[in-house]
Amino acid sequence: MSADTDWAPVTGWGRTAPTVALLVRPRTYEEAALAVRACGRRGAVARGLGRAYGDAAQNAGGAVLDMTGLDKIHAIDVEGGTVLCDAGVSLHRLMEVLLPLGWFVPVTPGTRYVTVGGAIGADIHGKNHHVSGSFSRHVRSLELLTADGRVRTVTPGTPLFDATAGGMGLTGVILTATVRLHRVGSSWMSVDTERAADLDDLLARLTATDHRYRYSVAWIDLLARGAATGRAVLTRGDHAPPHALPRRARRDPLAFRTARLPAAPAYVPEGLLTRSTVGLFNEAWFRKAPRARTGRLQRIPSFFHPLDGVPHWNRIYGRGGFVQYQFAVGHGQEEALRRIVHRIRAHRCPSFLAVLKRFGDADPGWLSFPVPGWTLALDIPARLPGLGALLDALDEEVAGAGGRVYLAKDSRLRPELLAAMYPRLDDFRALRAELDPRGVFVSDLSRRLDL
């Protein structure tokens, strides 16, 4: 039996550059292997739930393997804290199954609607990178379908693992993974919130006290001016123990409950997110936040994934879509971070989703994004006048500071800057050439950046 197929436009979460591909929906490992063998000269790339913001899971004129049909959880070691599952299993599904058993995923980004295969391919990070690193650091092994049709067991510490972790699906199709989990006592978070008056105040607070928290993130106002430039709301926390919960919640402390608001409409008028409207939102959001509050209890979805409660929230940017720009610079490059924030503020980018985090030790993946230091991510309407020139200038600033942009969110980086940002790029290209000499695995991203 062959997999279901049809030609369709495919785009990233930012909805900026759709391309037409043959969508293939394998339901077995054998169907996935058959699709790879039959993909033709335009090659193939695996795709999960489509939350890469740019063109990493697109393949114009070629095959795109929708892996969400391979979604079985094969085994859970409740004592040892590991799970063996298919690559198409979502983090949402893992939370549904694992939280009642007292376990949580080791790393989650700002959405739980990503697959395990996507989490490895993008080597996702979360609010706990300064403590736990990125997702692939917790992968004990994975099964990888390579261009020669073999299924290889890949383990940490090998070149193939380091090329696959953060390799954007270009070494092969991840079929299964064994992941180490994090023990928790409840599905609630104990959260501290405080305001930072400006960027320097924010960096000082994070540097001085971030080690006290497992999870940490700052929403930053990139439209604030003058002495308030870079003002922020800092939110940090950890999993709450059962004894800290209200009496009613203690009856079922590990219950995983989510709430969903109505979906964003299919059509949103252009120009809804202007500098004026976003400026008003940012002002209200900053003033609404407490100056200092400790120990507030929040459910896991509210703390980690507030936007997941609004299905298709990416539509609010209109048909033009949006760009998410995320970069990282190392410790000692705070002045570069300040210059970038001032450039964004001077351009008056209407971004209400802007977050700053502190990264810990770098991860072993050759194309993994985090570097020890700082990362800033912001959403910007794609049709903002002068956006291309601004982001090109920011790329130069980031590269000059020894930093990098996140490939899972990129849709427009110039290829000549890539080697400066990712020093192991030549190693990645060499392994790819040896493992996949015919160029079976390819994407719009890989063509654009010559990966």
CSV table of C-alpha atoms in Angstrom, one decimal:
chain,number,residue,atom,x,y,z
A,1,MET,CA,0.0,0.0,0.0
A,2,SER,CA,1.3,3.5,-0.9
A,3,ALA,CA,0.9,6.7,1.1
A,4,ASP,CA,-1.8,9.2,0.3
A,5,THR,CA,-0.5,12.0,-1.9
A,6,ASP,CA,-1.6,15.3,-3.4
A,7,TRP,CA,-0.1,18.5,-4.8
A,8,ALA,CA,-0.7,21.5,-2.6
A,9,PRO,CA,0.8,24.8,-1.5
A,10,VAL,CA,2.9,24.6,1.6
A,11,THR,CA,4.0,27.4,3.8
A,12,GLY,CA,5.7,28.0,7.2
A,13,TRP,CA,3.9,29.4,10.2
A,14,GLY,CA,4.8,32.9,9.1
A,15,ARG,CA,2.8,32.4,5.9
A,16,THR,CA,5.2,34.5,3.8
A,17,ALA,CA,6.4,32.3,0.9
A,18,PRO,CA,4.2,29.4,0.0
A,19,THR,CA,5.5,26.9,-2.6
A,20,VAL,CA,3.8,23.9,-4.2
A,21,ALA,CA,4.9,20.4,-3.3
A,22,LEU,CA,3.7,16.8,-3.5
A,23,LEU,CA,2.4,16.2,0.0
A,24,VAL,CA,3.0,12.5,1.0
A,25,ARG,CA,1.3,11.1,4.1
A,26,PRO,CA,3.0,7.9,5.2
A,27,ARG,CA,1.3,5.7,7.7
A,28,THR,CA,4.1,3.2,8.2
A,29,TYR,CA,7.9,3.3,8.1
A,30,GLU,CA,7.8,1.3,4.9
A,31,GLU,CA,5.6,3.9,3.2
A,32,ALA,CA,8.0,6.6,4.3
A,33,ALA,CA,11.0,4.7,2.8
A,34,LEU,CA,9.0,4.1,-0.4
A,35,ALA,CA,8.3,7.9,-0.6
A,36,VAL,CA,12.0,8.7,-0.2
A,37,ARG,CA,13.0,6.2,-2.9
A,38,ALA,CA,10.4,7.6,-5.3
A,39,CYS,CA,10.8,11.3,-4.6
A,40,GLY,CA,12.5,12.2,-7.9
A,41,ARG,CA,15.1,14.8,-8.8
A,42,ARG,CA,13.5,17.6,-6.6
A,43,GLY,CA,14.0,15.4,-3.5
A,44,ALA,CA,12.1,15.3,-0.2
A,45,VAL,CA,11.9,16.8,3.2
A,46,ALA,CA,10.0,15.7,6.3
A,47,ARG,CA,7.4,17.9,7.9
A,48,GLY,CA,5.6,17.8,11.3
A,49,LEU,CA,2.9,20.2,12.4
A,50,GLY,CA,4.2,23.1,10.4
A,51,ARG,CA,5.4,25.4,13.2
A,52,ALA,CA,8.7,26.3,11.6
A,53,TYR,CA,8.2,29.9,10.8
A,54,GLY,CA,10.1,30.1,7.5
A,55,ASP,CA,10.8,27.7,4.6
A,56,ALA,CA,12.5,24.8,6.4
A,57,ALA,CA,9.7,22.3,5.8
A,58,GLN,CA,8.9,23.3,2.3
A,59,ASN,CA,10.2,21.8,-1.0
A,60,ALA,CA,9.1,23.6,-4.2
A,61,GLY,CA,8.3,21.0,-6.9
A,62,GLY,CA,9.4,18.1,-4.7
A,63,ALA,CA,8.0,15.9,-2.0
A,64,VAL,CA,7.1,16.9,1.5
A,65,LEU,CA,6.5,14.0,3.9
A,66,ASP,CA,3.8,14.8,6.4
A,67,MET,CA,5.0,12.6,9.4
A,68,THR,CA,2.0,13.3,11.7
A,69,GLY,CA,0.5,9.9,10.7
A,70,LEU,CA,3.4,8.1,12.4
A,71,ASP,CA,2.3,9.0,16.0
A,72,LYS,CA,2.6,6.0,18.2
A,73,ILE,CA,4.0,6.0,21.7
A,74,HIS,CA,5.7,2.6,21.9
A,75,ALA,CA,7.0,2.4,25.5
A,76,ILE,CA,7.2,4.5,28.6
A,77,ASP,CA,9.7,3.6,31.4
A,78,VAL,CA,7.8,5.1,34.4
A,79,GLU,CA,10.6,4.3,36.8
A,80,GLY,CA,13.5,5.4,34.7
A,81,GLY,CA,11.8,8.4,33.0
A,82,THR,CA,12.1,7.8,29.3
A,83,VAL,CA,9.7,7.5,26.4
A,84,LEU,CA,10.1,5.7,23.0
A,85,CYS,CA,7.8,7.2,20.4
A,86,ASP,CA,7.4,7.9,16.7
A,87,ALA,CA,8.7,11.1,15.3
A,88,GLY,CA,5.2,12.3,14.5
A,89,VAL,CA,4.1,12.4,18.1
A,90,SER,CA,3.4,15.9,19.3
A,91,LEU,CA,4.6,17.4,22.6
A,92,HIS,CA,1.0,18.0,23.3
A,93,ARG,CA,0.3,14.3,23.1
A,94,LEU,CA,3.3,13.5,25.3
A,95,MET,CA,2.1,15.9,28.0
A,96,GLU,CA,-1.4,14.3,27.9
A,97,VAL,CA,0.1,10.9,28.5
A,98,LEU,CA,3.1,11.6,30.6
A,99,LEU,CA,1.9,14.3,33.1
A,100,PRO,CA,-0.5,11.9,34.9
A,101,LEU,CA,2.4,9.6,35.4
A,102,GLY,CA,4.5,12.4,37.0
A,103,TRP,CA,6.8,13.2,34.0
A,104,PHE,CA,7.2,16.2,31.8
A,105,VAL,CA,8.9,16.8,28.5
A,106,PRO,CA,12.5,18.0,29.1
A,107,VAL,CA,12.3,21.0,26.8
A,108,THR,CA,9.3,22.8,25.2
A,109,PRO,CA,9.2,25.9,23.0
A,110,GLY,CA,6.4,28.4,23.0
A,111,THR,CA,4.0,25.9,21.5
A,112,ARG,CA,3.3,22.3,22.4
A,113,TYR,CA,2.1,21.6,18.8
A,114,VAL,CA,5.5,20.5,17.5
A,115,THR,CA,6.4,16.9,16.8
A,116,VAL,CA,9.3,15.0,18.4
A,117,GLY,CA,11.0,14.8,15.0
A,118,GLY,CA,10.7,18.5,14.5
A,119,ALA,CA,12.0,19.1,18.0
A,120,ILE,CA,15.1,17.2,17.1
A,121,GLY,CA,15.5,18.6,13.6
A,122,ALA,CA,15.3,22.1,14.8
A,123,ASP,CA,16.9,21.3,18.2
A,124,ILE,CA,14.3,23.4,19.9
A,125,HIS,CA,15.0,25.3,23.1
A,126,GLY,CA,12.7,26.7,25.8
A,127,LYS,CA,12.6,28.8,28.9
A,128,ASN,CA,15.0,26.4,30.6
A,129,HIS,CA,18.0,26.4,28.3
A,130,HIS,CA,20.2,28.0,30.9
A,131,VAL,CA,19.6,24.9,33.0
A,132,SER,CA,18.7,22.0,30.6
A,133,GLY,CA,20.0,22.9,27.2
A,134,SER,CA,18.1,22.1,24.0
A,135,PHE,CA,15.9,19.2,23.2
A,136,SER,CA,18.5,16.9,21.6
A,137,ARG,CA,20.6,16.9,24.7
A,138,HIS,CA,17.8,14.7,26.2
A,139,VAL,CA,17.6,12.3,23.3
A,140,ARG,CA,19.2,8.9,24.1
A,141,SER,CA,18.8,7.5,20.6
A,142,LEU,CA,16.9,7.9,17.4
A,143,GLU,CA,16.1,5.9,14.2
A,144,LEU,CA,17.0,7.7,11.0
A,145,LEU,CA,15.9,6.8,7.5
A,146,THR,CA,18.8,7.9,5.3
A,147,ALA,CA,19.1,8.5,1.5
A,148,ASP,CA,20.4,5.0,0.8
A,149,GLY,CA,17.2,3.5,2.2
A,150,ARG,CA,18.8,2.2,5.4
A,151,VAL,CA,17.3,2.8,8.9
A,152,ARG,CA,20.2,3.7,11.2
A,153,THR,CA,20.2,3.8,15.0
A,154,VAL,CA,21.9,7.1,15.9
A,155,THR,CA,23.2,7.9,19.3
A,156,PRO,CA,24.7,11.0,20.9
A,157,GLY,CA,28.4,11.6,20.5
A,158,THR,CA,28.5,10.5,16.9
A,159,PRO,CA,28.9,12.8,13.9
A,160,LEU,CA,25.6,11.7,12.4
A,161,PHE,CA,23.7,12.6,15.6
A,162,ASP,CA,25.5,16.0,15.8
A,163,ALA,CA,24.5,16.7,12.2
A,164,THR,CA,20.9,15.6,12.7
A,165,ALA,CA,20.3,17.6,15.9
A,166,GLY,CA,19.5,21.0,14.5
A,167,GLY,CA,20.1,19.7,10.9
A,168,MET,CA,16.7,20.8,9.7
A,169,GLY,CA,15.8,17.4,8.4
A,170,LEU,CA,18.6,17.3,5.8
A,171,THR,CA,20.4,14.2,7.0
A,172,GLY,CA,17.3,12.0,6.7
A,173,VAL,CA,13.8,11.3,8.1
A,174,ILE,CA,13.6,10.7,11.8
A,175,LEU,CA,11.3,7.7,12.5
A,176,THR,CA,11.5,7.2,16.3
A,177,ALA,CA,13.3,8.6,19.3
A,178,THR,CA,14.0,7.7,22.9
A,179,VAL,CA,13.8,10.8,25.1
A,180,ARG,CA,14.7,11.3,28.7
A,181,LEU,CA,12.0,13.1,30.8
A,182,HIS,CA,11.8,15.4,33.7
A,183,ARG,CA,10.1,14.4,37.0
A,184,VAL,CA,7.4,16.7,38.3
A,185,GLY,CA,5.0,16.6,41.2
A,186,SER,CA,2.1,18.5,39.7
A,187,SER,CA,0.8,20.1,36.5
A,188,TRP,CA,1.0,23.6,38.1
A,189,MET,CA,3.8,26.2,38.0
A,190,SER,CA,4.9,28.5,40.8
A,191,VAL,CA,5.6,31.8,39.0
A,192,ASP,CA,7.4,35.0,40.0
A,193,THR,CA,6.8,38.1,38.0
A,194,GLU,CA,8.6,41.5,38.1
A,195,ARG,CA,9.0,44.6,35.9
A,196,ALA,CA,12.4,45.8,34.6
A,197,ALA,CA,12.6,49.5,33.9
A,198,ASP,CA,14.9,49.2,30.8
A,199,LEU,CA,17.2,46.9,29.0
A,200,ASP,CA,20.1,47.3,31.3
A,201,ASP,CA,17.9,46.7,34.3
A,202,LEU,CA,16.6,43.5,32.6
A,203,LEU,CA,20.0,42.1,31.8
A,204,ALA,CA,21.2,42.8,35.4
A,205,ARG,CA,18.2,41.0,36.9
A,206,LEU,CA,18.7,38.0,34.7
A,207,THR,CA,22.4,37.8,35.3
A,208,ALA,CA,22.1,38.1,39.1
A,209,THR,CA,19.2,35.8,39.8
A,210,ASP,CA,18.4,33.5,36.8
A,211,HIS,CA,20.2,30.6,38.4
A,212,ARG,CA,17.5,30.4,41.0
A,213,TYR,CA,14.9,29.3,38.4
A,214,ARG,CA,14.4,26.4,36.0
A,215,TYR,CA,12.3,28.5,33.6
A,216,SER,CA,12.8,32.1,32.7
A,217,VAL,CA,11.6,34.5,30.0
A,218,ALA,CA,11.2,38.2,29.5
A,219,TRP,CA,8.6,40.0,27.4
A,220,ILE,CA,10.3,43.1,26.1
A,221,ASP,CA,8.6,46.4,24.8
A,222,LEU,CA,10.5,47.2,21.6
A,223,LEU,CA,8.5,50.4,21.0
A,224,ALA,CA,9.3,52.1,24.3
A,225,ARG,CA,11.5,55.1,23.9
A,226,GLY,CA,14.1,57.1,25.9
A,227,ALA,CA,14.9,56.0,29.4
A,228,ALA,CA,12.3,53.2,29.0
A,229,THR,CA,14.0,51.6,26.0
A,230,GLY,CA,13.9,47.8,26.5
A,231,ARG,CA,11.6,47.8,29.5
A,232,ALA,CA,10.3,44.4,30.2
A,233,VAL,CA,8.2,42.0,32.2
A,234,LEU,CA,10.2,39.2,33.6
A,235,THR,CA,8.5,35.9,34.3
A,236,ARG,CA,10.2,33.0,36.0
A,237,GLY,CA,9.2,29.8,37.7
A,238,ASP,CA,9.4,26.1,38.5
A,239,HIS,CA,7.1,23.1,38.8
A,240,ALA,CA,5.0,23.5,41.9
A,241,PRO,CA,5.0,20.6,44.5
A,242,PRO,CA,1.6,19.1,45.4
A,243,HIS,CA,1.7,20.6,48.9
A,244,ALA,CA,1.8,24.1,47.5
A,245,LEU,CA,-1.5,23.7,45.6
A,246,PRO,CA,-4.9,24.7,46.8
A,247,ARG,CA,-6.8,22.0,48.6
A,248,ARG,CA,-9.1,21.3,45.7
A,249,ALA,CA,-6.2,21.0,43.2
A,250,ARG,CA,-4.4,18.5,45.5
A,251,ARG,CA,-7.0,15.9,44.7
A,252,ASP,CA,-5.6,15.5,41.2
A,253,PRO,CA,-2.3,17.4,41.1
A,254,LEU,CA,-1.1,15.9,37.8
A,255,ALA,CA,-4.3,16.6,35.8
A,256,PHE,CA,-3.5,18.2,32.4
A,257,ARG,CA,-6.2,20.7,31.4
A,258,THR,CA,-6.1,23.0,28.5
A,259,ALA,CA,-8.4,25.8,27.4
A,260,ARG,CA,-9.1,27.0,23.9
A,261,LEU,CA,-10.5,30.3,22.7
A,262,PRO,CA,-12.2,30.8,19.4
A,263,ALA,CA,-9.9,30.5,16.4
A,264,ALA,CA,-8.6,33.6,14.7
A,265,PRO,CA,-10.8,34.4,11.6
A,266,ALA,CA,-9.7,33.1,8.3
A,267,TYR,CA,-9.5,36.7,7.0
A,268,VAL,CA,-8.0,39.5,9.0
A,269,PRO,CA,-7.9,43.0,7.5
A,270,GLU,CA,-4.4,44.2,6.6
A,271,GLY,CA,-3.0,46.9,8.9
A,272,LEU,CA,-4.6,45.7,12.1
A,273,LEU,CA,-1.2,45.5,13.8
A,274,THR,CA,0.1,49.0,13.4
A,275,ARG,CA,2.7,50.9,15.4
A,276,SER,CA,-0.2,52.7,17.1
A,277,THR,CA,-2.2,49.7,18.0
A,278,VAL,CA,0.8,47.6,19.1
A,279,GLY,CA,2.1,50.6,21.1
A,280,LEU,CA,-1.2,50.8,23.0
A,281,PHE,CA,-1.1,47.1,23.6
A,282,ASN,CA,2.5,47.2,24.9
A,283,GLU,CA,1.8,50.1,27.2
A,284,ALA,CA,-1.3,48.3,28.7
A,285,TRP,CA,0.6,45.0,29.0
A,286,PHE,CA,3.5,46.6,30.9
A,287,ARG,CA,1.3,48.5,33.3
A,288,LYS,CA,-0.9,45.5,33.9
A,289,ALA,CA,2.1,43.5,35.1
A,290,PRO,CA,2.8,43.5,38.8
A,291,ARG,CA,6.0,45.4,39.9
A,292,ALA,CA,6.9,42.3,41.9
A,293,ARG,CA,4.9,39.2,42.7
A,294,THR,CA,6.0,35.8,43.8
A,295,GLY,CA,4.5,32.3,44.0
A,296,ARG,CA,1.5,32.7,41.7
A,297,LEU,CA,0.2,29.4,40.6
A,298,GLN,CA,-0.4,28.8,36.9
A,299,ARG,CA,-1.3,25.7,34.9
A,300,ILE,CA,1.4,24.4,32.5
A,301,PRO,CA,-0.4,25.6,29.3
A,302,SER,CA,-0.8,29.1,30.6
A,303,PHE,CA,2.8,29.4,31.6
A,304,PHE,CA,4.4,27.7,28.6
A,305,HIS,CA,2.0,28.0,25.7
A,306,PRO,CA,-0.5,30.9,26.1
A,307,LEU,CA,-0.9,31.4,22.3
A,308,ASP,CA,-1.9,27.7,21.9
A,309,GLY,CA,-5.2,28.7,23.3
A,310,VAL,CA,-6.0,30.7,20.2
A,311,PRO,CA,-6.0,28.3,17.2
A,312,HIS,CA,-4.5,29.8,14.0
A,313,TRP,CA,-3.2,32.9,15.8
A,314,ASN,CA,-0.8,33.5,13.0
A,315,ARG,CA,-3.7,34.8,10.9
A,316,ILE,CA,-3.9,38.0,12.9
A,317,TYR,CA,-1.0,39.4,10.7
A,318,GLY,CA,-3.2,39.3,7.6
A,319,ARG,CA,-2.5,37.7,4.3
A,320,GLY,CA,0.9,39.3,4.1
A,321,GLY,CA,2.1,37.1,7.0
A,322,PHE,CA,4.9,37.9,9.4
A,323,VAL,CA,8.6,37.3,9.9
A,324,GLN,CA,9.9,36.0,13.2
A,325,TYR,CA,13.4,37.2,13.6
A,326,GLN,CA,15.5,35.4,16.3
A,327,PHE,CA,19.1,35.8,17.0
A,328,ALA,CA,21.6,35.0,19.7
A,329,VAL,CA,24.8,36.7,20.8
A,330,GLY,CA,27.3,35.6,23.4
A,331,HIS,CA,28.2,36.8,26.8
A,332,GLY,CA,30.4,39.8,26.5
A,333,GLN,CA,28.4,41.1,23.5
A,334,GLU,CA,25.8,43.0,25.5
A,335,GLU,CA,26.7,46.2,23.7
A,336,ALA,CA,25.8,44.6,20.4
A,337,LEU,CA,22.5,43.5,21.9
A,338,ARG,CA,21.9,47.1,23.0
A,339,ARG,CA,22.6,48.4,19.5
A,340,ILE,CA,20.2,45.9,17.9
A,341,VAL,CA,17.4,46.8,20.4
A,342,HIS,CA,18.0,50.5,19.6
A,343,ARG,CA,17.9,49.8,15.9
A,344,ILE,CA,14.6,47.9,16.2
A,345,ARG,CA,13.1,50.6,18.4
A,346,ALA,CA,14.3,53.4,16.0
A,347,HIS,CA,12.5,51.6,13.1
A,348,ARG,CA,9.4,51.3,15.3
A,349,CYS,CA,8.8,47.7,14.5
A,350,PRO,CA,5.2,46.9,15.7
A,351,SER,CA,6.0,43.7,17.6
A,352,PHE,CA,3.9,42.7,20.6
A,353,LEU,CA,5.5,39.2,20.6
A,354,ALA,CA,9.1,40.0,21.6
A,355,VAL,CA,10.9,37.8,24.1
A,356,LEU,CA,14.4,37.8,25.5
A,357,LYS,CA,16.0,34.8,27.2
A,358,ARG,CA,19.4,33.8,28.6
A,359,PHE,CA,21.1,30.7,27.0
A,360,GLY,CA,23.4,28.3,28.9
A,361,ASP,CA,26.1,26.1,27.5
A,362,ALA,CA,26.1,25.4,23.7
A,363,ASP,CA,24.7,22.2,22.5
A,364,PRO,CA,26.7,19.7,20.4
A,365,GLY,CA,24.6,19.9,17.2
A,366,TRP,CA,26.6,21.4,14.3
A,367,LEU,CA,23.8,23.7,13.3
A,368,SER,CA,22.2,24.0,16.8
A,369,PHE,CA,21.2,27.6,17.4
A,370,PRO,CA,21.9,28.4,21.1
A,371,VAL,CA,25.2,29.9,22.2
A,372,PRO,CA,26.0,30.9,25.8
A,373,GLY,CA,24.6,34.4,26.1
A,374,TRP,CA,21.4,36.1,25.0
A,375,THR,CA,18.6,35.5,22.5
A,376,LEU,CA,15.9,37.9,21.3
A,377,ALA,CA,12.9,36.8,19.2
A,378,LEU,CA,10.3,39.1,17.7
A,379,ASP,CA,7.4,38.9,15.3
A,380,ILE,CA,7.1,41.6,12.6
A,381,PRO,CA,4.5,42.1,9.9
A,382,ALA,CA,6.2,41.0,6.7
A,383,ARG,CA,4.9,44.1,4.8
A,384,LEU,CA,6.4,46.6,7.2
A,385,PRO,CA,8.2,49.2,5.0
A,386,GLY,CA,11.9,48.9,5.0
A,387,LEU,CA,11.9,45.6,6.8
A,388,GLY,CA,14.2,43.8,4.5
A,389,ALA,CA,17.0,46.4,4.8
A,390,LEU,CA,16.6,46.5,8.5
A,391,LEU,CA,16.9,42.8,9.0
A,392,ASP,CA,19.9,42.7,6.6
A,393,ALA,CA,21.6,45.3,8.8
A,394,LEU,CA,20.7,43.3,11.9
A,395,ASP,CA,22.2,40.1,10.3
A,396,GLU,CA,25.5,42.0,9.8
A,397,GLU,CA,25.5,43.2,13.4
A,398,VAL,CA,24.7,39.7,14.7
A,399,ALA,CA,27.4,38.1,12.6
A,400,GLY,CA,29.9,40.7,13.5
A,401,ALA,CA,29.3,40.0,17.2
A,402,GLY,CA,29.9,36.2,16.6
A,403,GLY,CA,26.2,35.5,16.9
A,404,ARG,CA,23.7,33.7,14.7
A,405,VAL,CA,20.1,33.6,13.6
A,406,TYR,CA,17.8,30.6,14.2
A,407,LEU,CA,17.3,28.6,11.0
A,408,ALA,CA,14.0,27.1,12.2
A,409,LYS,CA,12.6,30.7,12.1
A,410,ASP,CA,14.5,32.1,9.2
A,411,SER,CA,13.0,32.9,5.8
A,412,ARG,CA,15.4,35.5,4.3
A,413,LEU,CA,19.0,35.2,5.5
A,414,ARG,CA,21.7,35.8,2.9
A,415,PRO,CA,23.8,32.6,2.4
A,416,GLU,CA,27.2,34.4,2.6
A,417,LEU,CA,26.6,35.1,6.3
A,418,LEU,CA,25.9,31.5,7.3
A,419,ALA,CA,29.5,30.3,7.7
A,420,ALA,CA,30.3,33.2,10.1
A,421,MET,CA,27.3,32.3,12.2
A,422,TYR,CA,27.8,28.5,12.2
A,423,PRO,CA,31.5,27.5,12.4
A,424,ARG,CA,30.7,23.7,11.9
A,425,LEU,CA,28.9,24.4,8.5
A,426,ASP,CA,31.7,22.8,6.4
A,427,ASP,CA,31.5,19.7,8.6
A,428,PHE,CA,27.8,19.5,8.0
A,429,ARG,CA,28.1,20.0,4.3
A,430,ALA,CA,30.8,17.3,4.1
A,431,LEU,CA,28.8,14.7,6.0
A,432,ARG,CA,25.8,15.5,3.9
A,433,ALA,CA,27.8,15.0,0.7
A,434,GLU,CA,29.0,11.6,1.9
A,435,LEU,CA,25.7,10.4,3.3
A,436,ASP,CA,23.5,11.8,0.6
A,437,PRO,CA,25.5,12.3,-2.6
A,438,ARG,CA,22.4,12.5,-4.9
A,439,GLY,CA,20.9,15.3,-2.7
A,440,VAL,CA,17.7,13.3,-1.9
A,441,PHE,CA,17.0,15.4,1.2
A,442,VAL,CA,16.4,19.0,0.3
A,443,SER,CA,14.2,22.0,1.2
A,444,ASP,CA,13.5,25.5,0.2
A,445,LEU,CA,15.7,26.5,3.1
A,446,SER,CA,18.6,24.3,2.0
A,447,ARG,CA,18.5,25.6,-1.5
A,448,ARG,CA,18.4,29.2,-0.4
A,449,LEU,CA,21.3,28.8,2.0
A,450,ASP,CA,23.2,26.2,0.1
A,451,LEU,CA,23.2,23.8,3.0
